[in-house]
mmCIF file of C-alpha atoms in Angstrom:
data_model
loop_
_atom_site.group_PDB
_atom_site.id
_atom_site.type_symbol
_atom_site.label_atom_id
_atom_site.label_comp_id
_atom_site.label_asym_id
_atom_site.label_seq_id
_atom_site.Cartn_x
_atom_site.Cartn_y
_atom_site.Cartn_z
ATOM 1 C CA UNK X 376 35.428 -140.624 -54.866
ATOM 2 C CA UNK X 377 37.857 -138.372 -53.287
ATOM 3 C CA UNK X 378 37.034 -134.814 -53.880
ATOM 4 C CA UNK X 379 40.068 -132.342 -55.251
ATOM 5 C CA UNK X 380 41.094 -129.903 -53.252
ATOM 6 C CA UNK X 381 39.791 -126.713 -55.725
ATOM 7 C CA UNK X 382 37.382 -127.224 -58.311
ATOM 8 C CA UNK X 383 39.781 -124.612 -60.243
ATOM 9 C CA UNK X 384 41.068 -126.089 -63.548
ATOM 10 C CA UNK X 385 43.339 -124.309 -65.659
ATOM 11 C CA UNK X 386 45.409 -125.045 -69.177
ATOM 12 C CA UNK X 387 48.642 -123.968 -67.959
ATOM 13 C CA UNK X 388 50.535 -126.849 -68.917
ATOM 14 C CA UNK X 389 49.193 -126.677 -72.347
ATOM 15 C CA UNK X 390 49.902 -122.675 -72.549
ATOM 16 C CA UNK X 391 53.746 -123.712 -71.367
ATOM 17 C CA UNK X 392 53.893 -126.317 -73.954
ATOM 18 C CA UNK X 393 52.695 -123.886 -77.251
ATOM 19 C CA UNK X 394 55.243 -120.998 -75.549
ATOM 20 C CA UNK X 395 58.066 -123.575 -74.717
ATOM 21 C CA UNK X 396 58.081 -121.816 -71.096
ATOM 22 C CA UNK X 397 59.754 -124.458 -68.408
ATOM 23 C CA UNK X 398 57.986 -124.146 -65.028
ATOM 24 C CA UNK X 399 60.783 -122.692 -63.402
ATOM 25 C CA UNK X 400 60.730 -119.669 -66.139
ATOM 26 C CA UNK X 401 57.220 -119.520 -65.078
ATOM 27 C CA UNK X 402 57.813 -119.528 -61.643
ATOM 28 C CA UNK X 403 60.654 -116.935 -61.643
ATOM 29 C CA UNK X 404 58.535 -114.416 -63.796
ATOM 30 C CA UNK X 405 55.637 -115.046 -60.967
ATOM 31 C CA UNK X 406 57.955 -114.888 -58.064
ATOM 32 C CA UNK X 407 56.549 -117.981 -56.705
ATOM 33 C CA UNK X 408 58.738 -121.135 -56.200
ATOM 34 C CA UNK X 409 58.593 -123.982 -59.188
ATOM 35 C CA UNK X 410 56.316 -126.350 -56.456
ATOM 36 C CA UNK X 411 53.741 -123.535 -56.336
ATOM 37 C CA UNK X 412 53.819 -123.854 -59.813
ATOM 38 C CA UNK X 413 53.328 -127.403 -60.324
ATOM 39 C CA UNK X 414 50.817 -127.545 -57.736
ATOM 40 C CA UNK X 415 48.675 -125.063 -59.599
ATOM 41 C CA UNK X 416 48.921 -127.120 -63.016
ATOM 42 C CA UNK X 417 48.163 -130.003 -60.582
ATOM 43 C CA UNK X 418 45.030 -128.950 -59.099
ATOM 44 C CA UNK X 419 46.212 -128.979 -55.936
ATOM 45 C CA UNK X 420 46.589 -125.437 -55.486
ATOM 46 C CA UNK X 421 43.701 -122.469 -55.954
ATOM 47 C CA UNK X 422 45.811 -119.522 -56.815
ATOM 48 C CA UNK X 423 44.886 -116.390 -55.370
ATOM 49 C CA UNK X 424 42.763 -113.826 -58.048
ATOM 50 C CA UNK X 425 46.207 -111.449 -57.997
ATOM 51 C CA UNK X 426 47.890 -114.537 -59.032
ATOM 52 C CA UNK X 427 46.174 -115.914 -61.447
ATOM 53 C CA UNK X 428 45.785 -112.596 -63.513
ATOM 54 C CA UNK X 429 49.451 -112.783 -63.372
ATOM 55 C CA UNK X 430 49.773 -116.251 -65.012
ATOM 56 C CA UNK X 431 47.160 -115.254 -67.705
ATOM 57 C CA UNK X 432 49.579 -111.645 -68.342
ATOM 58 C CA UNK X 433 52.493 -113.823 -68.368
ATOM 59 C CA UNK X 434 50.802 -115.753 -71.479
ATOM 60 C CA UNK X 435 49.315 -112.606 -73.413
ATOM 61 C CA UNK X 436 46.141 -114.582 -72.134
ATOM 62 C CA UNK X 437 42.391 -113.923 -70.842
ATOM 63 C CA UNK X 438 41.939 -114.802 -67.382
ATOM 64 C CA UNK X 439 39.003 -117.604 -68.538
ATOM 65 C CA UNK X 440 41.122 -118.530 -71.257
ATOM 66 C CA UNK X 441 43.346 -120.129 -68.533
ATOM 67 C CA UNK X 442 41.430 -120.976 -65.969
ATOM 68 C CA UNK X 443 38.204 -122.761 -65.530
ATOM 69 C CA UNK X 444 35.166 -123.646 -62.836
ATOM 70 C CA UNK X 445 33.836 -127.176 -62.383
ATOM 71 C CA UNK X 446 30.592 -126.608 -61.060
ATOM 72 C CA UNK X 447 29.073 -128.382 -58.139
ATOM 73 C CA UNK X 448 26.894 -131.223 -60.029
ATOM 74 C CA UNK X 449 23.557 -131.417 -58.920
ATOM 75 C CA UNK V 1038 62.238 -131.302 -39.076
ATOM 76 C CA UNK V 1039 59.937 -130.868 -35.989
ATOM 77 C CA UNK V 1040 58.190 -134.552 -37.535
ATOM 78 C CA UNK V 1041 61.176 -135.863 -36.161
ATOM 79 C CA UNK V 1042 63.377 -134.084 -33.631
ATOM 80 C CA UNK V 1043 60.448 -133.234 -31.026
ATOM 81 C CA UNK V 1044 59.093 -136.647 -30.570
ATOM 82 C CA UNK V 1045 62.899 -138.332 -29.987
ATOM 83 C CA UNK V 1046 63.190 -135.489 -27.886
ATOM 84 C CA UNK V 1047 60.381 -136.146 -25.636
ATOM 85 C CA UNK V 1048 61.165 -140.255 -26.304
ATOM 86 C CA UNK V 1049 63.986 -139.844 -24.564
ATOM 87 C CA UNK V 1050 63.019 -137.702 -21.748
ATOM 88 C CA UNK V 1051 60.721 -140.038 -20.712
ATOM 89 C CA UNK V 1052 63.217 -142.857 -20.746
ATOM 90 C CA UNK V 1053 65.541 -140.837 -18.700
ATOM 91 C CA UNK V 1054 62.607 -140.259 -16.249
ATOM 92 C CA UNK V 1055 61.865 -143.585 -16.099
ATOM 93 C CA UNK V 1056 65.506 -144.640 -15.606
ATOM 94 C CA UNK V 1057 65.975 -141.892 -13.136
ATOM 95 C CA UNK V 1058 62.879 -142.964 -11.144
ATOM 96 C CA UNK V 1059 63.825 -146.513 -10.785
ATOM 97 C CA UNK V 1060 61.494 -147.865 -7.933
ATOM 98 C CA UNK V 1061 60.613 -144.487 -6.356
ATOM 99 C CA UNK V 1062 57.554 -142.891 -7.280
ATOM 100 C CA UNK V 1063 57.167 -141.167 -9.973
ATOM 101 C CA UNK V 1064 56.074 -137.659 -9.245
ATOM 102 C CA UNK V 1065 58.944 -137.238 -6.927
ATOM 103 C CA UNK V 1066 61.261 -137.536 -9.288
ATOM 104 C CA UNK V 1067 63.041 -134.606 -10.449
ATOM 105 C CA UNK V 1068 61.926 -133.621 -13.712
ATOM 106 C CA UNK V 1069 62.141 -130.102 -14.798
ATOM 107 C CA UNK V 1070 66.006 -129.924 -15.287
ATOM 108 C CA UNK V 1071 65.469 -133.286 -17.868
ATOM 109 C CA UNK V 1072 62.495 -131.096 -19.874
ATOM 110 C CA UNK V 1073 64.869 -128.357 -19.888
ATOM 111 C CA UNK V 1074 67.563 -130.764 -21.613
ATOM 112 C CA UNK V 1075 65.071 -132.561 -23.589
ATOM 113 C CA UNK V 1076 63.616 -129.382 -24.690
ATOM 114 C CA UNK V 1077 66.757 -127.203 -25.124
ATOM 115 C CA UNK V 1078 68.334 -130.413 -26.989
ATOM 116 C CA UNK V 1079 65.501 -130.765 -29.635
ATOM 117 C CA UNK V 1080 65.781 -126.807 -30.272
ATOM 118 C CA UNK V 1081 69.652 -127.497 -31.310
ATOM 119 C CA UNK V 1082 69.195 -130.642 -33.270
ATOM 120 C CA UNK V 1083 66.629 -129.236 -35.414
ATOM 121 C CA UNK V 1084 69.042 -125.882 -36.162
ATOM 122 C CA UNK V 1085 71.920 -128.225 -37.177
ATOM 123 C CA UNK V 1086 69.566 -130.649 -38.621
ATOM 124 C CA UNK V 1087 68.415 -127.833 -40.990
ATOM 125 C CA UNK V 1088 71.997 -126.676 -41.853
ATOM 126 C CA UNK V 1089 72.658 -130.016 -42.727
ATOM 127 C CA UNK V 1090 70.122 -130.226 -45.122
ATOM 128 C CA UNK V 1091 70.633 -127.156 -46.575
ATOM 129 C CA UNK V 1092 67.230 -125.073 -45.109
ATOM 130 C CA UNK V 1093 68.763 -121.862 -45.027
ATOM 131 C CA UNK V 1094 69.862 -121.645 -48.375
ATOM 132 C CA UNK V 1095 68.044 -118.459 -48.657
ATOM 133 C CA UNK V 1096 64.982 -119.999 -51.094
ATOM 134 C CA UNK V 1097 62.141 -116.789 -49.393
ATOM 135 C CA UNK V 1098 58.474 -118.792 -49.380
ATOM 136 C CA UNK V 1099 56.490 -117.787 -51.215
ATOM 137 C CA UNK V 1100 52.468 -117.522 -50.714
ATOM 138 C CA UNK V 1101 51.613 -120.651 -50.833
ATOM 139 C CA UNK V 1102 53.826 -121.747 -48.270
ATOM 140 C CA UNK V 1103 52.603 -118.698 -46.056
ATOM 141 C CA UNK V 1104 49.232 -120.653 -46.327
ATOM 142 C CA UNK V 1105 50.691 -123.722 -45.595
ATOM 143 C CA UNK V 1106 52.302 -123.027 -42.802
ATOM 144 C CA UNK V 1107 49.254 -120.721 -41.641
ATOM 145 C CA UNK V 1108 46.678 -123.715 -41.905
ATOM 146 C CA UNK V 1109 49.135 -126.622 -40.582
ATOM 147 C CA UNK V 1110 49.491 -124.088 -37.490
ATOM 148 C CA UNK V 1111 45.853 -123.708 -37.142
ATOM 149 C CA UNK V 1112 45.338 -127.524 -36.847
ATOM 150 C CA UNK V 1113 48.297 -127.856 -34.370
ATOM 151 C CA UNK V 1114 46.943 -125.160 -32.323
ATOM 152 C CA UNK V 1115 44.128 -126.954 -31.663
ATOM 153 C CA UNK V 1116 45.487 -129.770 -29.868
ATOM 154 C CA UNK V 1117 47.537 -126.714 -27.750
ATOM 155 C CA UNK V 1118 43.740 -125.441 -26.215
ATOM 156 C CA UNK V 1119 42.788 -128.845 -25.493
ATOM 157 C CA UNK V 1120 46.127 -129.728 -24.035
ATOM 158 C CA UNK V 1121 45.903 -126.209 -22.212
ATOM 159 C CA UNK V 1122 42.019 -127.598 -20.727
ATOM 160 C CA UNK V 1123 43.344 -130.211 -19.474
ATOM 161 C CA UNK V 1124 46.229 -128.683 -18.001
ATOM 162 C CA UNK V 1125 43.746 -125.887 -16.500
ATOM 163 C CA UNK V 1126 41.282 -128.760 -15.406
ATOM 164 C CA UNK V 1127 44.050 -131.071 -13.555
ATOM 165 C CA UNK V 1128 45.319 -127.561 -11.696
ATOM 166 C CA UNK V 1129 41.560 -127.422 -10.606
ATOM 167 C CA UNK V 1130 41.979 -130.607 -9.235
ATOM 168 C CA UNK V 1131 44.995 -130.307 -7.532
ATOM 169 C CA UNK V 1132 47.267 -132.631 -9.052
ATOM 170 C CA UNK V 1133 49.944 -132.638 -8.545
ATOM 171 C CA UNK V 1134 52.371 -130.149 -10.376
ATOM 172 C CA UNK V 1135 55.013 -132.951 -11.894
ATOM 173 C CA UNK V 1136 51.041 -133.860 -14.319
ATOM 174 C CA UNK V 1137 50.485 -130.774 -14.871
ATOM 175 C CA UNK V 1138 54.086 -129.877 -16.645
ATOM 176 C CA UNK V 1139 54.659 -132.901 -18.310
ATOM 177 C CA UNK V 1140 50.578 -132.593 -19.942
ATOM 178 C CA UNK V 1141 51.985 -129.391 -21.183
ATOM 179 C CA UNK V 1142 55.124 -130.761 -22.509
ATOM 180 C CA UNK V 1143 53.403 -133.884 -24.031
ATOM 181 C CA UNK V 1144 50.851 -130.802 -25.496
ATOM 182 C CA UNK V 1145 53.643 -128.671 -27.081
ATOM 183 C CA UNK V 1146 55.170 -132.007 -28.808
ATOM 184 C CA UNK V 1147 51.856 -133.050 -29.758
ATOM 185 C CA UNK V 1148 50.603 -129.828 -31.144
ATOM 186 C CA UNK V 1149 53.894 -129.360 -33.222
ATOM 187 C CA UNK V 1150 53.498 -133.377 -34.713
ATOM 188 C CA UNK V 1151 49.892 -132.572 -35.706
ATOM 189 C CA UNK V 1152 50.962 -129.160 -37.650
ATOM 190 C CA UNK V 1153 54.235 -130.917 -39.022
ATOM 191 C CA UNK V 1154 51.740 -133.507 -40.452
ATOM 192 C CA UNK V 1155 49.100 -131.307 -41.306
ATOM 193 C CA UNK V 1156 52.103 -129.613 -43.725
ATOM 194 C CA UNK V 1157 53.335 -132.512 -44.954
ATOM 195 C CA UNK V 1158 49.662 -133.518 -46.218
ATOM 196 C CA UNK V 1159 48.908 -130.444 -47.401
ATOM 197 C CA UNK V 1160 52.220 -130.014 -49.690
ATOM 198 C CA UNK V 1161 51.546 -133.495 -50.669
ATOM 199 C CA UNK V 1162 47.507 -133.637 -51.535
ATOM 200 C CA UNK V 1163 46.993 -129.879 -51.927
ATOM 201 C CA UNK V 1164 45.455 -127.101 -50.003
ATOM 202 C CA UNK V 1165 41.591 -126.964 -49.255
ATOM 203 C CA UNK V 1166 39.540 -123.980 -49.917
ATOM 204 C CA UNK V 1167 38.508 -122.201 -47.376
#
């Protein structure tokens, strides 16, 4: 199986969805462009820590509340 | 852009070469004024190109392309020191100097292909922690 690029998950997409926040709102208020964005919700993008406390501010959120670790299975 | 332009570029440089060759031998023909061309050509198309296409429609990157393009460089640059060895190496040698250029030419297209795919993957099936 191929392996994801970042173990990183995160519940943007659902946060967007409850707020009715488009990506490209989401994007502007990060400064980022909309592809960051959708890579992020994709998985295919870690965001950096300074980041990714900005996405949880932007949703009145905790930081674990968004995002998530899979752990290395042993 | 670079996917494209420096390849035809260096395509048709060596088609010229060949052409201008003919049935002489190879390292005595002139070369270094078709490089410059080739070269100075691919450096224009890819400007217009980019107009074209709208690339400098003032969109700033933003961090993730900064690590993009930062990791696709890394991987091209790699193929620019091994390109450089054997550039280094064949000087050792002494081969002569019509080799030597055109390894470095056939290096700089090389290196910029790898990086230009590197990018493309990397937009397209993420970026890899460190």
């Amino acid at each position: 199986m191929v392996r994801p690029p970042t173990r990183v998950t995160n519940r943007i997409k659902d946060l967007r969805t409850e707020r009715a926040v488009t990506q490209a709102e989401l994007a502007a208020r990060l400064g980022v462009t909309r592809q960051t964005v959708i890579a992020i919700e994709q998985g295919r993008y870690s965001p950096t820590l300074e980041l990714a406390f900005q996405i949880a501010h932007v949703f009145g959120a905790r930081l674990d509340d968004v995002f998530g670790y899979l752990q290395e299975e042993r | 852009m670079q996917v494209v332009v420096a390849p035809a570029g260096w395509a048709v440089y060596v088609v010229l070469l060949l052409v201008r060759a003919g049935d002489e031998v190879l390292v005595e023909t002139g070369y270094w004024d078709l490089v410059a061309w080739a070269i100075g050509g691919a450096v224009v198309v890819s400007l217009l190109a980019t107009l074209a296409v709208g690339g400098f429609d003032g969109a700033k990157p933003d961090l993730r392309d900064r690590e993009i393009d930062g990791r696709a460089q890394q991987i091209g640059n790699s193929l620019l020191v091994a390109g450089a060895l054997v550039a280094m190496v064949l000087a050792m040698v002494d081969v002569d100097g019509f080799w030597i250029a055109n390894t470095l030419y056939l290096t700089f297209v090389s290196s910029g292909l790898l990086a230009s795919i590197a990018q493309i993957g990397f937009r397209r099936g993420g970026v890899p922690g460190w």
